Coordinates of C-alpha atoms in Angstrom, one line a residue:
M4 CA -30.5 18.5 -22.9
I5 CA -28.6 21.8 -23.2
L6 CA -25.6 22.4 -20.9
M7 CA -24.9 25.7 -19.4
K8 CA -21.8 26.1 -21.3
Q9 CA -23.5 25.4 -24.7
L10 CA -26.1 28.0 -23.7
L11 CA -23.8 30.6 -22.7
L12 CA -21.5 30.0 -25.8
S13 CA -24.4 30.1 -28.2
Q14 CA -25.1 32.9 -30.7
D15 CA -27.6 34.6 -28.5
P16 CA -27.8 33.2 -25.1
V17 CA -30.1 36.1 -23.8
A18 CA -32.7 35.3 -26.3
T19 CA -32.3 31.4 -25.5
L20 CA -32.8 32.3 -21.8
R21 CA -35.8 34.5 -22.6
G22 CA -37.3 31.6 -24.7
M23 CA -36.7 29.2 -21.9
I24 CA -38.6 31.5 -19.6
A25 CA -41.5 31.7 -22.1
D26 CA -41.8 28.0 -22.7
G27 CA -41.4 27.1 -19.0
S28 CA -38.2 25.0 -19.6
L29 CA -36.0 27.2 -17.7
S30 CA -37.4 26.1 -14.3
K31 CA -36.8 22.4 -15.4
R32 CA -33.3 22.7 -16.9
F33 CA -31.8 25.4 -14.6
P34 CA -34.1 25.6 -11.5
E35 CA -31.7 27.8 -9.5
I36 CA -31.7 30.5 -12.2
A37 CA -35.4 30.3 -12.6
D38 CA -35.6 30.8 -8.7
L39 CA -34.2 34.4 -9.2
K40 CA -37.7 35.4 -10.1
L41 CA -38.8 36.0 -6.6
P42 CA -42.3 37.1 -5.7
I43 CA -42.3 40.6 -4.2
P44 CA -44.9 41.1 -1.4
K45 CA -47.3 43.8 -1.3
G46 CA -45.6 46.9 0.2
Y47 CA -42.0 45.9 -0.9
H48 CA -40.3 46.8 -3.9
H49 CA -37.2 45.3 -5.6
K50 CA -36.0 44.7 -8.9
D51 CA -36.7 41.3 -10.8
N52 CA -33.5 39.5 -10.1
L53 CA -34.0 37.1 -13.0
E54 CA -34.4 39.9 -15.6
H55 CA -31.5 41.8 -13.9
S56 CA -29.2 38.8 -14.3
I57 CA -30.1 38.3 -17.8
R58 CA -29.5 41.9 -18.5
V59 CA -26.0 41.8 -16.8
L60 CA -25.2 38.8 -19.0
G61 CA -26.2 40.8 -22.1
H62 CA -24.1 43.6 -21.0
A63 CA -21.1 41.4 -20.4
I64 CA -21.4 40.0 -23.9
D65 CA -21.6 43.5 -25.5
L66 CA -18.3 44.2 -23.7
E67 CA -16.4 41.3 -24.9
P68 CA -13.4 42.5 -26.7
R69 CA -12.3 39.0 -28.1
G70 CA -15.4 37.0 -28.5
A71 CA -17.2 34.9 -26.1
D72 CA -15.8 34.6 -22.7
L73 CA -17.3 31.6 -20.8
I74 CA -15.9 32.7 -17.5
I75 CA -17.2 36.3 -17.6
R76 CA -20.6 35.2 -19.2
T77 CA -21.2 32.5 -16.5
A78 CA -20.3 34.7 -13.6
A79 CA -22.5 37.5 -15.1
L80 CA -25.4 35.2 -15.2
L81 CA -24.8 33.6 -11.7
H82 CA -23.7 36.7 -9.9
D83 CA -27.0 37.0 -7.8
I84 CA -27.7 33.3 -7.5
G85 CA -27.5 33.6 -3.7
K86 CA -30.2 36.1 -3.5
P87 CA -33.1 33.7 -3.1
A88 CA -31.6 32.0 -0.1
T89 CA -30.7 35.2 1.6
R90 CA -33.8 37.5 1.1
E91 CA -35.0 39.1 4.2
F92 CA -37.8 41.6 4.8
G93 CA -36.6 44.4 7.2
K94 CA -38.4 47.8 7.7
P95 CA -41.6 48.2 5.8
G96 CA -40.6 48.3 2.3
V97 CA -37.0 47.2 2.6
V98 CA -35.7 44.0 1.1
T99 CA -32.2 42.9 2.0
F100 CA -29.8 40.1 0.6
R101 CA -27.1 40.0 3.3
S102 CA -24.0 38.2 2.1
H103 CA -25.7 36.8 -1.1
E104 CA -22.4 37.0 -2.9
Y105 CA -20.8 34.3 -0.4
V106 CA -23.9 32.1 -0.5
G107 CA -24.1 32.7 -4.2
A108 CA -20.5 31.4 -4.7
K109 CA -21.5 28.1 -2.8
V110 CA -24.7 27.8 -4.9
A111 CA -22.7 28.4 -8.1
R112 CA -20.0 25.9 -7.2
K113 CA -22.7 23.0 -7.1
I114 CA -24.4 24.2 -10.3
L115 CA -21.0 24.4 -12.2
Q116 CA -19.8 21.0 -10.9
R117 CA -23.1 19.6 -12.1
E118 CA -22.6 21.3 -15.5
G119 CA -19.3 19.9 -16.2
Y120 CA -17.2 22.9 -15.7
S121 CA -13.3 22.3 -14.6
Q122 CA -12.0 23.0 -11.3
S123 CA -10.1 26.0 -12.7
E124 CA -13.2 27.5 -14.3
I125 CA -15.2 27.0 -11.2
K126 CA -12.5 28.7 -9.0
E127 CA -12.4 31.7 -11.3
I128 CA -16.2 32.0 -11.6
T129 CA -16.9 31.6 -7.9
L130 CA -14.2 34.2 -7.1
L131 CA -16.1 36.7 -9.4
I132 CA -19.4 35.9 -7.9
R133 CA -18.0 36.3 -4.3
L134 CA -16.2 39.7 -5.0
H135 CA -19.0 41.3 -7.1
M136 CA -20.1 43.5 -4.2
R137 CA -16.7 44.3 -3.1
A138 CA -16.7 47.8 -4.8
Y139 CA -19.5 48.8 -2.5
G140 CA -17.5 48.6 0.5
F141 CA -14.9 51.2 -0.6
S142 CA -15.5 54.7 0.4
P143 CA -14.2 57.9 -1.4
E144 CA -11.8 58.6 1.6
S145 CA -10.1 55.2 1.2

Protein backbone atom coordinates (compact mmCIF):
# COMPACT_ATOMS: atom_id res chain seq x y z
CA MET A 1 0.00 0.00 0.00
CA ILE A 2 1.46 3.32 -1.10
CA LEU A 3 1.47 6.10 1.48
CA MET A 4 0.61 9.62 0.42
CA LYS A 5 4.12 10.79 1.33
CA GLN A 6 5.68 8.11 -0.87
CA LEU A 7 3.39 9.01 -3.74
CA LEU A 8 4.04 12.75 -3.49
CA LEU A 9 7.81 12.34 -3.16
CA SER A 10 8.04 9.86 -6.03
CA GLN A 11 9.69 10.64 -9.37
CA ASP A 12 6.40 11.57 -11.07
CA PRO A 13 3.42 11.81 -8.70
CA VAL A 14 1.21 13.32 -11.40
CA ALA A 15 1.68 10.27 -13.62
CA THR A 16 1.14 7.97 -10.63
CA LEU A 17 -2.14 9.70 -9.76
CA ARG A 18 -3.31 9.52 -13.37
CA GLY A 19 -2.46 5.82 -13.41
CA MET A 20 -4.41 5.29 -10.20
CA ILE A 21 -7.42 7.01 -11.75
CA ALA A 22 -7.14 4.84 -14.85
CA ASP A 23 -6.90 1.54 -12.96
CA GLY A 24 -9.49 2.49 -10.32
CA SER A 25 -7.11 2.26 -7.37
CA LEU A 26 -7.35 5.96 -6.46
CA SER A 27 -10.89 5.55 -5.14
CA LYS A 28 -9.79 2.61 -3.00
CA ARG A 29 -6.56 4.08 -1.64
CA PHE A 30 -7.39 7.80 -1.47
CA PRO A 31 -11.20 8.05 -1.63
CA GLU A 32 -11.34 11.69 -0.57
CA ILE A 33 -9.11 12.65 -3.50
CA ALA A 34 -11.12 10.51 -5.92
CA ASP A 35 -14.28 12.22 -4.64
CA LEU A 36 -13.02 15.48 -6.14
CA LYS A 37 -14.36 14.12 -9.44
CA LEU A 38 -17.84 15.52 -8.96
CA PRO A 39 -20.63 14.87 -11.43
CA ILE A 40 -21.86 18.08 -12.98
CA PRO A 41 -25.65 18.20 -13.44
CA LYS A 42 -27.02 19.28 -16.80
CA GLY A 43 -27.24 23.04 -17.10
CA TYR A 44 -24.33 23.67 -14.72
CA HIS A 45 -20.69 24.21 -15.52
CA HIS A 46 -17.67 23.84 -13.30
CA LYS A 47 -14.16 22.58 -13.78
CA ASP A 48 -13.20 19.00 -12.95
CA ASN A 49 -11.84 19.48 -9.42
CA LEU A 50 -9.80 16.26 -9.51
CA GLU A 51 -8.06 17.24 -12.74
CA HIS A 52 -7.58 20.78 -11.42
CA SER A 53 -5.95 19.51 -8.21
CA ILE A 54 -3.60 17.24 -10.15
CA ARG A 55 -2.65 20.15 -12.42
CA VAL A 56 -1.99 22.40 -9.41
CA LEU A 57 0.28 19.67 -8.02
CA GLY A 58 2.12 19.54 -11.35
CA HIS A 59 2.57 23.32 -11.39
CA ALA A 60 3.85 23.26 -7.80
CA ILE A 61 6.40 20.60 -8.74
CA ASP A 62 7.51 22.65 -11.74
CA LEU A 63 8.22 25.61 -9.44
CA GLU A 64 10.25 23.77 -6.79
CA PRO A 65 13.61 25.56 -6.52
CA ARG A 66 15.38 22.97 -4.36
CA GLY A 67 13.77 19.63 -5.10
CA ALA A 68 10.72 17.87 -3.73
CA ASP A 69 8.81 19.83 -1.08
CA LEU A 70 6.38 17.54 0.72
CA ILE A 71 4.48 20.39 2.39
CA ILE A 72 3.82 22.31 -0.83
CA ARG A 73 3.05 19.18 -2.85
CA THR A 74 0.56 17.93 -0.28
CA ALA A 75 -1.14 21.31 0.09
CA ALA A 76 -1.32 21.66 -3.70
CA LEU A 77 -3.00 18.28 -4.11
CA LEU A 78 -5.42 18.78 -1.22
CA HIS A 79 -6.17 22.50 -1.58
CA ASP A 80 -9.74 21.85 -2.84
CA ILE A 81 -10.46 18.71 -0.80
CA GLY A 82 -13.36 20.51 0.92
CA LYS A 83 -15.28 21.11 -2.30
CA PRO A 84 -17.34 17.88 -2.34
CA ALA A 85 -18.72 18.68 1.13
CA THR A 86 -19.52 22.33 0.36
CA ARG A 87 -20.94 22.19 -3.17
CA GLU A 88 -24.20 24.06 -3.64
CA PHE A 89 -26.28 24.80 -6.70
CA GLY A 90 -27.56 28.35 -6.74
CA LYS A 91 -29.02 30.28 -9.60
CA PRO A 92 -29.33 28.25 -12.78
CA GLY A 93 -25.87 27.31 -13.95
CA VAL A 94 -24.09 28.54 -10.80
CA VAL A 95 -22.12 26.19 -8.56
CA THR A 96 -20.59 27.48 -5.32
CA PHE A 97 -18.24 26.02 -2.71
CA ARG A 98 -18.60 28.43 0.19
CA SER A 99 -15.91 28.07 2.84
CA HIS A 100 -14.43 25.03 1.13
CA GLU A 101 -10.98 26.09 2.31
CA TYR A 102 -11.98 25.81 5.99
CA VAL A 103 -13.83 22.53 5.52
CA GLY A 104 -10.91 21.32 3.42
CA ALA A 105 -8.41 22.02 6.19
CA LYS A 106 -10.48 19.81 8.53
CA VAL A 107 -10.79 17.02 5.96
CA ALA A 108 -7.06 17.27 5.19
CA ARG A 109 -6.18 17.00 8.89
CA LYS A 110 -7.94 13.62 9.07
CA ILE A 111 -6.27 12.38 5.90
CA LEU A 112 -2.82 13.53 6.99
CA GLN A 113 -3.14 11.95 10.43
CA ARG A 114 -4.16 8.67 8.79
CA GLU A 115 -1.20 8.96 6.40
CA GLY A 116 1.38 9.43 9.16
CA TYR A 117 2.26 13.09 8.72
CA SER A 118 3.79 14.77 11.77
CA GLN A 119 1.87 17.37 13.75
CA SER A 120 4.12 20.15 12.44
CA GLU A 121 3.59 18.99 8.83
CA ILE A 122 -0.18 18.85 9.39
CA LYS A 123 -0.16 22.34 10.88
CA GLU A 124 1.72 23.82 7.89
CA ILE A 125 -0.35 22.02 5.26
CA THR A 126 -3.72 22.80 6.80
CA LEU A 127 -2.73 26.46 7.16
CA LEU A 128 -1.89 26.62 3.45
CA ILE A 129 -5.19 24.97 2.56
CA ARG A 130 -7.15 27.29 4.84
CA LEU A 131 -5.50 30.39 3.36
CA HIS A 132 -5.42 29.45 -0.31
CA MET A 133 -8.46 31.62 -1.16
CA ARG A 134 -7.30 34.61 0.85
CA ALA A 135 -5.95 36.64 -2.04
CA TYR A 136 -9.43 36.76 -3.57
CA GLY A 137 -10.57 38.81 -0.58
CA PHE A 138 -8.16 41.66 -1.30
CA SER A 139 -9.31 44.52 -3.47
CA PRO A 140 -7.09 46.86 -5.52
CA GLU A 141 -8.04 49.67 -3.12
CA SER A 142 -6.57 47.88 -0.07
